[in-house]
């Protein structure tokens, strides 16, 4: 009989422990990383910085493209009256100029992407520090980023953005 009482006591204590764990509610938060990278002052400042850094090169590429289009239009207009040798020479020049423009565009895009990734990485690092501070200060059990579905009740994105914006 004592074995039966021990089994019942063990089962009862296990049920109480399970009930106690279920009674403690988990504190979960969600952060929309894309929104942080779009709406925070750091992200906006980075965008302005990148535009200032690459604006001149972008304008220069646009000017080269405009000049090349004008030269191509002029070639099309002049082609019927040009000698075969002159037509071939000008056509090669246009092809060479186009190839050079495409090379410059690729270099420009690679440079922009590299700098953008550097700026985004800096923002992500600072955002992660802020998220960790919120996690510790408000005693979260779990903070998720980039979930498929989430309730607005657990969305702490605005809190993260506000904390980032408050930093200097």
PDB file of C-alpha atoms in Angstrom:
ATOM      1  CA  UNK A   1       0.000   0.000   0.000  1.00  0.00           C
ATOM      2  CA  UNK A   2       2.851   2.398   0.672  1.00  0.00           C
ATOM      3  CA  UNK A   3       4.008   1.956  -2.935  1.00  0.00           C
ATOM      4  CA  UNK A   4       0.577   3.022  -4.120  1.00  0.00           C
ATOM      5  CA  UNK A   5       0.653   6.086  -1.848  1.00  0.00           C
ATOM      6  CA  UNK A   6       4.125   6.989  -3.106  1.00  0.00           C
ATOM      7  CA  UNK A   7       2.962   6.691  -6.728  1.00  0.00           C
ATOM      8  CA  UNK A   8      -0.084   8.858  -6.050  1.00  0.00           C
ATOM      9  CA  UNK A   9       2.023  11.417  -4.182  1.00  0.00           C
ATOM     10  CA  UNK A  10       4.557  11.482  -7.027  1.00  0.00           C
ATOM     11  CA  UNK A  11       1.829  11.924  -9.632  1.00  0.00           C
ATOM     12  CA  UNK A  12       0.219  14.699  -7.611  1.00  0.00           C
ATOM     13  CA  UNK A  13       3.501  16.543  -7.183  1.00  0.00           C
ATOM     14  CA  UNK A  14       4.209  16.224 -10.906  1.00  0.00           C
ATOM     15  CA  UNK A  15       0.772  17.651 -11.697  1.00  0.00           C
ATOM     16  CA  UNK A  16       1.383  20.564  -9.322  1.00  0.00           C
ATOM     17  CA  UNK A  17       4.781  21.254 -10.878  1.00  0.00           C
ATOM     18  CA  UNK A  18       3.265  21.192 -14.392  1.00  0.00           C
ATOM     19  CA  UNK A  19       0.484  23.524 -13.289  1.00  0.00           C
ATOM     20  CA  UNK A  20       3.032  25.908 -11.743  1.00  0.00           C
ATOM     21  CA  UNK A  21       5.065  26.007 -14.953  1.00  0.00           C
ATOM     22  CA  UNK A  22       1.938  26.620 -17.000  1.00  0.00           C
ATOM     23  CA  UNK A  23       0.889  29.394 -14.596  1.00  0.00           C
ATOM     24  CA  UNK A  24       4.107  31.289 -15.315  1.00  0.00           C
ATOM     25  CA  UNK A  25       3.450  33.125 -18.549  1.00  0.00           C
ATOM     26  CA  UNK A  26       6.319  33.493 -20.989  1.00  0.00           C
ATOM     27  CA  UNK A  27       7.205  37.033 -21.973  1.00  0.00           C
ATOM     28  CA  UNK A  28       7.823  37.078 -25.710  1.00  0.00           C
ATOM     29  CA  UNK A  29       8.664  39.999 -27.976  1.00  0.00           C
ATOM     30  CA  UNK A  30       8.952  40.421 -31.715  1.00  0.00           C
ATOM     31  CA  UNK A  31      11.112  42.880 -33.665  1.00  0.00           C
ATOM     32  CA  UNK A  32      10.523  43.616 -37.347  1.00  0.00           C
ATOM     33  CA  UNK A  33      14.124  44.056 -38.545  1.00  0.00           C
ATOM     34  CA  UNK A  34      13.106  45.433 -41.922  1.00  0.00           C
ATOM     35  CA  UNK A  35      11.107  48.185 -40.248  1.00  0.00           C
ATOM     36  CA  UNK A  36      14.028  49.051 -37.956  1.00  0.00           C
ATOM     37  CA  UNK A  37      16.323  49.289 -40.988  1.00  0.00           C
ATOM     38  CA  UNK A  38      13.805  51.486 -42.771  1.00  0.00           C
ATOM     39  CA  UNK A  39      12.405  53.768 -40.060  1.00  0.00           C
ATOM     40  CA  UNK A  40      15.162  54.395 -37.526  1.00  0.00           C
ATOM     41  CA  UNK A  41      17.050  57.681 -37.618  1.00  0.00           C
ATOM     42  CA  UNK A  42      20.270  55.689 -38.052  1.00  0.00           C
ATOM     43  CA  UNK A  43      18.905  54.098 -41.222  1.00  0.00           C
ATOM     44  CA  UNK A  44      17.702  57.429 -42.596  1.00  0.00           C
ATOM     45  CA  UNK A  45      21.071  59.049 -41.833  1.00  0.00           C
ATOM     46  CA  UNK A  46      22.881  56.165 -43.523  1.00  0.00           C
ATOM     47  CA  UNK A  47      20.718  56.580 -46.623  1.00  0.00           C
ATOM     48  CA  UNK A  48      21.499  60.314 -46.797  1.00  0.00           C
ATOM     49  CA  UNK A  49      25.191  59.564 -46.278  1.00  0.00           C
ATOM     50  CA  UNK A  50      25.197  57.023 -49.124  1.00  0.00           C
ATOM     51  CA  UNK A  51      23.348  59.392 -51.454  1.00  0.00           C
ATOM     52  CA  UNK A  52      25.888  62.119 -50.729  1.00  0.00           C
ATOM     53  CA  UNK A  53      28.783  59.719 -51.186  1.00  0.00           C
ATOM     54  CA  UNK A  54      27.581  58.260 -54.490  1.00  0.00           C
ATOM     55  CA  UNK A  55      25.414  61.020 -55.946  1.00  0.00           C
ATOM     56  CA  UNK A  56      28.160  62.567 -58.077  1.00  0.00           C
ATOM     57  CA  UNK A  57      29.173  59.222 -59.594  1.00  0.00           C
ATOM     58  CA  UNK A  58      25.548  58.447 -60.383  1.00  0.00           C
ATOM     59  CA  UNK A  59      25.130  61.812 -62.131  1.00  0.00           C
ATOM     60  CA  UNK A  60      28.371  61.280 -64.047  1.00  0.00           C
ATOM     61  CA  UNK A  61      27.144  57.873 -65.241  1.00  0.00           C
ATOM     62  CA  UNK A  62      23.861  59.453 -66.325  1.00  0.00           C
ATOM     63  CA  UNK A  63      25.741  62.126 -68.276  1.00  0.00           C
ATOM     64  CA  UNK A  64      27.897  59.495 -70.002  1.00  0.00           C
ATOM     65  CA  UNK A  65      24.784  57.509 -70.896  1.00  0.00           C
ATOM     66  CA  UNK A  66      23.060  60.607 -72.306  1.00  0.00           C
ATOM     67  CA  UNK A  67      26.136  61.451 -74.361  1.00  0.00           C
ATOM     68  CA  UNK A  68      26.325  57.873 -75.653  1.00  0.00           C
ATOM     69  CA  UNK A  69      22.652  57.885 -76.651  1.00  0.00           C
ATOM     70  CA  UNK A  70      23.114  61.161 -78.493  1.00  0.00           C
ATOM     71  CA  UNK A  71      26.147  59.748 -80.315  1.00  0.00           C
ATOM     72  CA  UNK A  72      24.173  56.601 -81.228  1.00  0.00           C
ATOM     73  CA  UNK A  73      21.272  58.714 -82.532  1.00  0.00           C
ATOM     74  CA  UNK A  74      23.697  60.828 -84.555  1.00  0.00           C
ATOM     75  CA  UNK A  75      25.305  57.670 -85.928  1.00  0.00           C
ATOM     76  CA  UNK A  76      21.906  56.290 -86.971  1.00  0.00           C
ATOM     77  CA  UNK A  77      21.165  59.582 -88.698  1.00  0.00           C
ATOM     78  CA  UNK A  78      24.564  59.775 -90.449  1.00  0.00           C
ATOM     79  CA  UNK A  79      24.976  56.048 -91.249  1.00  0.00           C
ATOM     80  CA  UNK A  80      23.403  56.090 -94.722  1.00  0.00           C
ATOM     81  CA  UNK A  81      25.811  58.799 -95.937  1.00  0.00           C
ATOM     82  CA  UNK A  82      28.996  57.419 -94.328  1.00  0.00           C
ATOM     83  CA  UNK A  83      31.590  55.330 -96.089  1.00  0.00           C
ATOM     84  CA  UNK A  84      31.830  51.703 -95.018  1.00  0.00           C
ATOM     85  CA  UNK A  85      35.152  52.323 -93.219  1.00  0.00           C
ATOM     86  CA  UNK A  86      33.834  55.391 -91.346  1.00  0.00           C
ATOM     87  CA  UNK A  87      30.592  53.589 -90.431  1.00  0.00           C
ATOM     88  CA  UNK A  88      32.583  50.612 -89.027  1.00  0.00           C
ATOM     89  CA  UNK A  89      34.940  52.895 -87.080  1.00  0.00           C
ATOM     90  CA  UNK A  90      32.122  54.888 -85.492  1.00  0.00           C
ATOM     91  CA  UNK A  91      30.190  51.714 -84.722  1.00  0.00           C
ATOM     92  CA  UNK A  92      33.264  50.242 -82.964  1.00  0.00           C
ATOM     93  CA  UNK A  93      33.669  53.485 -81.014  1.00  0.00           C
ATOM     94  CA  UNK A  94      30.048  53.292 -79.864  1.00  0.00           C
ATOM     95  CA  UNK A  95      30.447  49.647 -78.836  1.00  0.00           C
ATOM     96  CA  UNK A  96      33.648  50.497 -76.919  1.00  0.00           C
ATOM     97  CA  UNK A  97      31.981  53.429 -75.199  1.00  0.00           C
ATOM     98  CA  UNK A  98      28.987  51.267 -74.268  1.00  0.00           C
ATOM     99  CA  UNK A  99      31.281  48.547 -72.893  1.00  0.00           C
ATOM    100  CA  UNK A 100      33.124  51.156 -70.806  1.00  0.00           C
ATOM    101  CA  UNK A 101      29.823  52.549 -69.511  1.00  0.00           C
ATOM    102  CA  UNK A 102      28.655  49.062 -68.491  1.00  0.00           C
ATOM    103  CA  UNK A 103      31.970  48.428 -66.691  1.00  0.00           C
ATOM    104  CA  UNK A 104      31.652  51.720 -64.801  1.00  0.00           C
ATOM    105  CA  UNK A 105      28.044  50.885 -63.890  1.00  0.00           C
ATOM    106  CA  UNK A 106      29.084  47.478 -62.508  1.00  0.00           C
ATOM    107  CA  UNK A 107      31.878  49.037 -60.450  1.00  0.00           C
ATOM    108  CA  UNK A 108      29.503  51.706 -59.196  1.00  0.00           C
ATOM    109  CA  UNK A 109      26.876  49.114 -58.201  1.00  0.00           C
ATOM    110  CA  UNK A 110      29.470  46.961 -56.436  1.00  0.00           C
ATOM    111  CA  UNK A 111      30.760  49.989 -54.510  1.00  0.00           C
ATOM    112  CA  UNK A 112      27.224  51.063 -53.558  1.00  0.00           C
ATOM    113  CA  UNK A 113      26.335  47.544 -52.398  1.00  0.00           C
ATOM    114  CA  UNK A 114      29.524  47.221 -50.363  1.00  0.00           C
ATOM    115  CA  UNK A 115      28.990  50.552 -48.601  1.00  0.00           C
ATOM    116  CA  UNK A 116      25.286  49.861 -48.073  1.00  0.00           C
ATOM    117  CA  UNK A 117      26.111  46.524 -46.454  1.00  0.00           C
ATOM    118  CA  UNK A 118      28.680  48.210 -44.193  1.00  0.00           C
ATOM    119  CA  UNK A 119      26.130  50.807 -43.086  1.00  0.00           C
ATOM    120  CA  UNK A 120      23.413  48.199 -42.561  1.00  0.00           C
ATOM    121  CA  UNK A 121      25.772  46.016 -40.530  1.00  0.00           C
ATOM    122  CA  UNK A 122      26.538  48.937 -38.217  1.00  0.00           C
ATOM    123  CA  UNK A 123      22.810  49.576 -37.731  1.00  0.00           C
ATOM    124  CA  UNK A 124      22.117  45.877 -37.093  1.00  0.00           C
ATOM    125  CA  UNK A 125      24.860  45.741 -34.446  1.00  0.00           C
ATOM    126  CA  UNK A 126      23.460  48.773 -32.626  1.00  0.00           C
ATOM    127  CA  UNK A 127      19.904  47.461 -32.917  1.00  0.00           C
ATOM    128  CA  UNK A 128      20.966  44.103 -31.481  1.00  0.00           C
ATOM    129  CA  UNK A 129      22.542  45.876 -28.496  1.00  0.00           C
ATOM    130  CA  UNK A 130      19.304  47.811 -27.927  1.00  0.00           C
ATOM    131  CA  UNK A 131      17.256  44.614 -28.224  1.00  0.00           C
ATOM    132  CA  UNK A 132      19.537  42.932 -25.654  1.00  0.00           C
ATOM    133  CA  UNK A 133      19.119  45.904 -23.295  1.00  0.00           C
ATOM    134  CA  UNK A 134      15.325  45.711 -23.616  1.00  0.00           C
ATOM    135  CA  UNK A 135      15.482  41.925 -23.160  1.00  0.00           C
ATOM    136  CA  UNK A 136      17.438  42.301 -19.902  1.00  0.00           C
ATOM    137  CA  UNK A 137      15.639  45.373 -18.521  1.00  0.00           C
ATOM    138  CA  UNK A 138      12.115  44.088 -19.137  1.00  0.00           C
ATOM    139  CA  UNK A 139      12.901  40.446 -18.362  1.00  0.00           C
ATOM    140  CA  UNK A 140      11.822  38.892 -21.640  1.00  0.00           C
ATOM    141  CA  UNK A 141      12.037  35.136 -22.030  1.00  0.00           C
ATOM    142  CA  UNK A 142      12.336  35.335 -25.809  1.00  0.00           C
ATOM    143  CA  UNK A 143      12.623  38.018 -28.475  1.00  0.00           C
ATOM    144  CA  UNK A 144      12.195  36.945 -32.093  1.00  0.00           C
ATOM    145  CA  UNK A 145      13.129  38.715 -35.273  1.00  0.00           C
ATOM    146  CA  UNK A 146      11.475  38.179 -38.638  1.00  0.00           C
ATOM    147  CA  UNK A 147       8.582  35.875 -37.812  1.00  0.00           C
ATOM    148  CA  UNK A 148       6.023  34.770 -40.396  1.00  0.00           C
ATOM    149  CA  UNK A 149       3.066  35.635 -38.143  1.00  0.00           C
ATOM    150  CA  UNK A 150       2.966  37.599 -34.916  1.00  0.00           C
ATOM    151  CA  UNK A 151       0.490  39.400 -32.736  1.00  0.00           C
ATOM    152  CA  UNK A 152       0.724  43.182 -32.383  1.00  0.00           C
ATOM    153  CA  UNK A 153       0.625  42.483 -28.643  1.00  0.00           C
ATOM    154  CA  UNK A 154       4.214  41.150 -28.758  1.00  0.00           C
ATOM    155  CA  UNK A 155       5.571  43.632 -31.344  1.00  0.00           C
ATOM    156  CA  UNK A 156       8.288  45.731 -29.698  1.00  0.00           C
ATOM    157  CA  UNK A 157       9.650  47.184 -32.937  1.00  0.00           C
ATOM    158  CA  UNK A 158       8.587  50.752 -32.095  1.00  0.00           C
ATOM    159  CA  UNK A 159      10.270  50.456 -28.704  1.00  0.00           C
ATOM    160  CA  UNK A 160      13.515  49.367 -30.406  1.00  0.00           C
ATOM    161  CA  UNK A 161      13.301  52.190 -32.975  1.00  0.00           C
ATOM    162  CA  UNK A 162      12.631  54.757 -30.222  1.00  0.00           C
ATOM    163  CA  UNK A 163      15.587  53.474 -28.181  1.00  0.00           C
ATOM    164  CA  UNK A 164      17.857  53.628 -31.243  1.00  0.00           C
ATOM    165  CA  UNK A 165      16.651  57.155 -32.032  1.00  0.00           C
ATOM    166  CA  UNK A 166      17.359  58.236 -28.441  1.00  0.00           C
ATOM    167  CA  UNK A 167      21.019  57.209 -28.768  1.00  0.00           C
ATOM    168  CA  UNK A 168      23.642  59.641 -29.941  1.00  0.00           C
TER     169      UNK A 168
END
